[in-house]
Tab-separated table of C-alpha atoms and ligand atoms in Angstrom:
chain	number	residue	atom	x	y	z
P	8	UNK	CA	-12.071	28.936	-17.377
P	9	UNK	CA	-8.594	28.626	-15.890
P	10	UNK	CA	-8.303	26.298	-12.920
P	11	UNK	CA	-7.014	27.868	-9.765
P	12	UNK	CA	-4.338	26.993	-7.283
P	13	UNK	CA	-5.490	24.280	-4.870
P	14	UNK	CA	-4.301	22.639	-1.696
P	15	UNK	CA	-4.185	18.909	-0.917
P	16	UNK	CA	-3.001	16.722	1.915
P	17	UNK	CA	-1.090	13.858	0.275
P	18	UNK	CA	1.158	10.869	0.783
P	19	UNK	CA	4.322	10.800	-1.334
P	20	UNK	CA	4.372	7.519	-3.298
P	21	UNK	CA	7.080	8.015	-5.856
P	22	UNK	CA	9.690	10.420	-7.210
P	23	UNK	CA	10.785	10.304	-10.832
P	24	UNK	CA	13.600	12.411	-12.270
P	25	UNK	CA	12.585	14.983	-14.851
P	26	UNK	CA	15.228	16.873	-16.797
P	27	UNK	CA	18.230	18.361	-15.008
P	28	UNK	CA	16.831	19.353	-11.663
P	29	UNK	CA	13.091	18.660	-11.532
P	30	UNK	CA	11.113	15.644	-10.363
P	31	UNK	CA	7.673	14.256	-11.026
P	32	UNK	CA	6.104	13.439	-7.678
P	33	UNK	CA	3.345	10.829	-7.516
P	34	UNK	CA	0.993	11.588	-4.647
P	35	UNK	CA	-2.011	9.931	-3.069
P	36	UNK	CA	-4.601	12.541	-2.139
P	37	UNK	CA	-6.773	12.064	0.936
P	38	UNK	CA	-9.765	10.919	-1.132
P	39	UNK	CA	-7.617	8.150	-2.631
P	40	UNK	CA	-6.985	9.833	-6.007
P	41	UNK	CA	-3.540	9.837	-7.562
P	42	UNK	CA	-1.956	13.185	-8.400
P	43	UNK	CA	1.199	13.413	-10.506
P	44	UNK	CA	2.801	16.812	-10.212
P	45	UNK	CA	6.042	18.518	-11.163
P	46	UNK	CA	8.341	19.749	-8.408
P	47	UNK	CA	10.691	22.251	-10.008
P	48	UNK	CA	14.320	22.443	-8.942
P	49	UNK	CA	13.901	19.862	-6.146
P	50	UNK	CA	17.091	18.051	-7.073
P	51	UNK	CA	19.204	21.180	-6.609
P	52	UNK	CA	20.973	21.302	-3.227
P	53	UNK	CA	19.393	24.643	-2.424
P	54	UNK	CA	15.831	23.484	-3.138
P	55	UNK	CA	13.246	24.995	-0.809
P	56	UNK	CA	11.249	21.796	-0.429
P	57	UNK	CA	13.193	18.889	-1.978
P	58	UNK	CA	13.801	17.230	1.387
P	59	UNK	CA	10.131	17.408	2.318
P	60	UNK	CA	9.034	15.280	-0.649
P	61	UNK	CA	10.569	11.979	0.459
P	62	UNK	CA	8.780	8.639	-0.014
P	63	UNK	CA	6.115	7.948	2.661
P	64	UNK	CA	5.961	11.568	3.860
P	65	UNK	CA	2.581	13.119	4.571
P	66	UNK	CA	2.548	16.638	3.166
P	67	UNK	CA	0.246	19.557	2.561
P	68	UNK	CA	0.970	20.750	-0.955
P	69	UNK	CA	-0.136	23.805	-2.880
P	70	UNK	CA	-0.548	23.059	-6.576
P	71	UNK	CA	-1.285	25.104	-9.660
P	72	UNK	CA	-2.265	23.842	-13.095
P	73	UNK	CA	0.609	23.393	-15.549
P	74	UNK	CA	0.554	22.543	-19.250
P	75	UNK	CA	0.178	18.777	-18.807
P	76	UNK	CA	0.888	18.076	-15.139
P	77	UNK	CA	0.109	20.337	-12.196
P	78	UNK	CA	3.019	22.060	-10.487
P	79	UNK	CA	3.850	21.996	-6.782
P	80	UNK	CA	4.479	25.490	-5.466
P	81	UNK	CA	4.580	24.928	-1.705
P	82	UNK	CA	5.116	21.966	0.603
P	83	UNK	CA	4.456	21.740	4.316
P	84	UNK	CA	5.501	18.533	6.024
P	85	UNK	CA	2.828	16.961	8.259
P	86	UNK	CA	4.760	13.782	9.052
P	87	UNK	CA	8.131	12.758	7.631
P	88	UNK	CA	7.725	9.038	8.459
P	89	UNK	CA	11.513	8.969	8.206
P	90	UNK	CA	11.711	5.768	10.295
P	91	UNK	CA	10.159	4.016	7.248
P	92	UNK	CA	13.289	4.802	5.246
P	93	UNK	CA	15.821	3.302	7.665
P	94	UNK	CA	16.979	-0.286	7.262
P	95	UNK	CA	16.249	-2.747	4.473
P	96	UNK	CA	13.138	-4.334	5.975
P	97	UNK	CA	11.350	-1.091	6.830
P	98	UNK	CA	12.297	0.660	3.600
P	99	UNK	CA	11.365	-2.473	1.645
P	100	UNK	CA	7.974	-2.737	3.355
P	101	UNK	CA	7.215	0.954	2.771
P	102	UNK	CA	8.276	0.620	-0.872
P	103	UNK	CA	5.845	-2.261	-1.404
P	104	UNK	CA	2.974	-0.174	-0.012
P	105	UNK	CA	3.932	2.852	-2.148
P	106	UNK	CA	4.244	0.801	-5.341
P	107	UNK	CA	0.959	-0.962	-4.643
P	108	UNK	CA	-0.935	2.322	-4.141
P	109	UNK	CA	0.727	3.920	-7.139
P	110	UNK	CA	-0.331	1.059	-9.421
P	111	UNK	CA	-3.769	0.661	-7.843
P	112	UNK	CA	-4.636	4.309	-8.550
P	113	UNK	CA	-2.725	4.711	-11.823
P	114	UNK	CA	-5.628	4.878	-14.256
P	115	UNK	CA	-7.624	7.434	-12.354
P	116	UNK	CA	-9.204	4.935	-9.964
P	117	UNK	CA	-9.812	6.470	-6.548
P	118	UNK	CA	-9.494	4.170	-3.557
P	119	UNK	CA	-11.650	6.243	-1.217
P	120	UNK	CA	-10.493	7.989	1.936
P	121	UNK	CA	-10.210	4.849	4.090
P	122	UNK	CA	-7.105	3.688	2.202
P	123	UNK	CA	-5.319	6.988	2.891
P	124	UNK	CA	-6.047	6.682	6.613
P	125	UNK	CA	-5.041	3.004	6.594
P	126	UNK	CA	-1.736	3.866	4.950
P	127	UNK	CA	-0.903	6.618	7.453
P	128	UNK	CA	-1.403	4.111	10.280
P	129	UNK	CA	0.598	1.440	8.441
P	130	UNK	CA	3.585	3.761	7.958
P	131	UNK	CA	3.471	4.738	11.638
P	132	UNK	CA	3.426	1.040	12.626
P	133	UNK	CA	6.372	0.236	10.342
P	134	UNK	CA	8.297	3.169	11.827
P	135	UNK	CA	7.684	2.074	15.428
P	136	UNK	CA	7.922	-1.699	14.943
P	137	UNK	CA	10.796	-4.137	14.558
P	138	UNK	CA	12.476	-5.186	11.315
P	139	UNK	CA	10.699	-8.544	11.602
P	140	UNK	CA	7.308	-6.844	11.872
P	141	UNK	CA	7.835	-4.508	8.907
P	142	UNK	CA	7.055	-7.176	6.300
P	143	UNK	CA	3.980	-8.296	8.263
P	144	UNK	CA	2.674	-4.719	8.328
P	145	UNK	CA	3.146	-4.479	4.557
P	146	UNK	CA	1.242	-7.743	4.035
P	147	UNK	CA	-1.524	-6.553	6.401
P	148	UNK	CA	-1.788	-3.269	4.509
P	149	UNK	CA	-2.126	-5.028	1.141
P	150	UNK	CA	-4.818	-7.407	2.405
P	151	UNK	CA	-6.768	-4.668	4.218
P	152	UNK	CA	-6.564	-2.207	1.313
P	153	UNK	CA	-7.790	-4.856	-1.135
P	154	UNK	CA	-10.607	-5.771	1.273
P	155	UNK	CA	-11.597	-2.080	1.256
P	156	UNK	CA	-11.846	-2.319	-2.545
P	157	UNK	CA	-14.339	-5.169	-2.166
P	158	UNK	CA	-11.729	-7.912	-2.524
P	159	UNK	CA	-11.916	-9.522	0.902
P	160	UNK	CA	-11.120	-13.242	0.934
P	161	UNK	CA	-13.893	-15.510	2.209
P	162	UNK	CA	-12.713	-17.131	5.446
P	163	UNK	CA	-15.740	-18.027	7.550
P	164	UNK	CA	-17.936	-19.171	4.684
P	165	UNK	CA	-17.437	-20.923	1.346
P	166	UNK	CA	-16.498	-18.384	-1.353
P	167	UNK	CA	-18.667	-20.187	-3.913
P	168	UNK	CA	-21.806	-21.524	-2.218
P	169	UNK	CA	-21.747	-19.439	0.991
P	170	UNK	CA	-22.002	-22.416	3.355
P	171	UNK	CA	-20.693	-21.415	6.815
P	172	UNK	CA	-17.368	-23.034	7.712
P	173	UNK	CA	-16.171	-23.840	11.227
P	174	UNK	CA	-12.772	-24.857	9.983
P	175	UNK	CA	-11.171	-24.048	6.641
P	176	UNK	CA	-10.059	-27.164	4.776
P	177	UNK	CA	-9.504	-25.580	1.361
P	178	UNK	CA	-8.392	-22.097	0.354
P	179	UNK	CA	-8.116	-21.017	-3.241
P	180	UNK	CA	-6.862	-17.632	-4.442
P	181	UNK	CA	-8.660	-17.518	-7.791
P	182	UNK	CA	-11.962	-18.711	-6.299
P	183	UNK	CA	-11.930	-15.969	-3.668
P	184	UNK	CA	-10.849	-17.749	-0.503
P	185	UNK	CA	-12.150	-20.597	1.642
P	186	UNK	CA	-14.115	-23.400	-0.007
P	187	UNK	CA	-16.329	-26.148	1.412
P	188	UNK	CA	-15.380	-29.735	0.563
P	189	UNK	CA	-18.041	-29.992	-2.155
P	190	UNK	CA	-16.976	-26.831	-3.979
P	191	UNK	CA	-13.242	-27.535	-3.526
P	192	UNK	CA	-13.591	-30.828	-5.429
P	193	UNK	CA	-14.886	-29.017	-8.490
P	194	UNK	CA	-13.156	-25.690	-8.437
P	195	UNK	CA	-9.756	-25.554	-6.800
P	196	UNK	CA	-7.133	-24.302	-9.226
P	197	UNK	CA	-4.717	-22.243	-7.131
P	198	UNK	CA	-4.830	-23.850	-3.689
P	199	UNK	CA	-2.953	-22.448	-0.710
P	200	UNK	CA	-1.696	-24.288	2.387
P	201	UNK	CA	-4.570	-23.729	4.836
P	202	UNK	CA	-2.150	-23.171	7.746
P	203	UNK	CA	-1.893	-19.560	6.550
P	204	UNK	CA	-5.656	-18.905	6.728
P	205	UNK	CA	-5.806	-17.989	10.461
P	206	UNK	CA	-2.970	-15.541	9.786
P	207	UNK	CA	-4.847	-13.945	6.876
P	208	UNK	CA	-7.854	-13.649	9.186
P	209	UNK	CA	-5.680	-12.052	11.892
P	210	UNK	CA	-4.256	-9.493	9.414
P	211	UNK	CA	-7.761	-8.541	8.255
P	212	UNK	CA	-9.506	-8.199	11.608
P	213	UNK	CA	-6.712	-6.709	13.755
P	214	UNK	CA	-5.757	-3.054	13.975
P	215	UNK	CA	-2.109	-2.165	13.418
P	216	UNK	CA	-1.862	-1.517	17.162
P	217	UNK	CA	-3.021	-5.070	17.842
P	218	UNK	CA	-0.619	-6.423	15.217
P	219	UNK	CA	2.242	-4.612	16.970
P	220	UNK	CA	2.014	-7.298	19.661
P	221	UNK	CA	2.591	-10.087	17.099
P	222	UNK	CA	6.293	-10.946	17.076
P	223	UNK	CA	6.675	-13.939	14.753
P	224	UNK	CA	4.313	-13.918	11.798
P	225	UNK	CA	4.949	-16.060	8.688
P	226	UNK	CA	5.844	-12.930	6.731
P	227	UNK	CA	6.985	-14.503	3.496
P	228	UNK	CA	3.841	-16.650	3.189
P	229	UNK	CA	1.591	-13.687	3.957
P	230	UNK	CA	3.358	-11.635	1.294
P	231	UNK	CA	2.908	-14.580	-1.113
P	232	UNK	CA	-0.838	-14.491	-0.477
P	233	UNK	CA	-1.015	-10.706	-0.901
P	234	UNK	CA	0.979	-10.927	-4.121
P	235	UNK	CA	-1.107	-13.770	-5.591
P	236	UNK	CA	-4.342	-12.073	-4.528
P	237	UNK	CA	-3.534	-8.795	-6.296
P	238	UNK	CA	-2.226	-10.612	-9.369
P	239	UNK	CA	-5.393	-12.680	-9.625
P	240	UNK	CA	-8.011	-10.081	-8.739
P	241	UNK	CA	-6.406	-6.762	-9.768
P	242	UNK	CA	-3.910	-7.917	-12.434
P	243	UNK	CA	-1.164	-6.059	-10.555
P	244	UNK	CA	2.477	-7.104	-10.319
P	245	UNK	CA	4.797	-5.327	-7.894
P	246	UNK	CA	8.514	-5.122	-8.658
P	247	UNK	CA	9.290	-4.471	-5.001
P	248	UNK	CA	7.685	-7.602	-3.498
P	249	UNK	CA	10.370	-10.205	-4.416
P	250	UNK	CA	13.034	-8.128	-2.644
P	251	UNK	CA	10.959	-7.774	0.526
P	252	UNK	CA	10.179	-11.506	0.518
P	253	UNK	CA	13.889	-12.287	0.154
P	254	UNK	CA	14.508	-10.614	3.528
P	255	UNK	CA	12.245	-13.070	5.401
W	327	ZN	ZN1	-19.212	-24.398	-1.167
């Protein structure tokens, strides 16, 4: 039975050139699934919807099944998020989030609807915030999205034995976070300076609105933690992270 035309609200994660005038658009659907679809003629100046399919935009798209990929036939812009494409820091932060989501969902893994909502809020925060905050918002998004996938670092208890911790003395990426003194002696292999731990905690438990009041976060170190965490626990490497880190 032929599949029918369908409608999806999506975030635009990536645009790839296809042939003379077409693009393949990588989208994140609201349920956290990745959709790759062809947008025909979008690179022609007179394209009906080329400008609406920019990175970070939230769009309602109408799709119909094509031979291998589905084809986009209509686009309605819900939110352009164009402030996320202005300036190196903001564009760099948005690019990190897009690349992360694109790779996270590449093999058909769905992230669930909370990641879509989280990302909408993150893009809004990047748009409204300062250049200095943009990198922090990207780091917060990575840590929160991974926590939503069940990869939340242990902070208030030992990641190995579960003993409650008043103060974190050891933090190890590969072991899953904070460690008590006993476990740290045996296990630590990728230790992190514990000064960053309260910042990781702040990123995880604060809303983006609350984070908007934070002016001077250690952005580069937070991005280091996000990068190491996804490398260790998701085997993901992002091409866009070194550039963003170089700005802080
Ligand atoms: Zn322990």
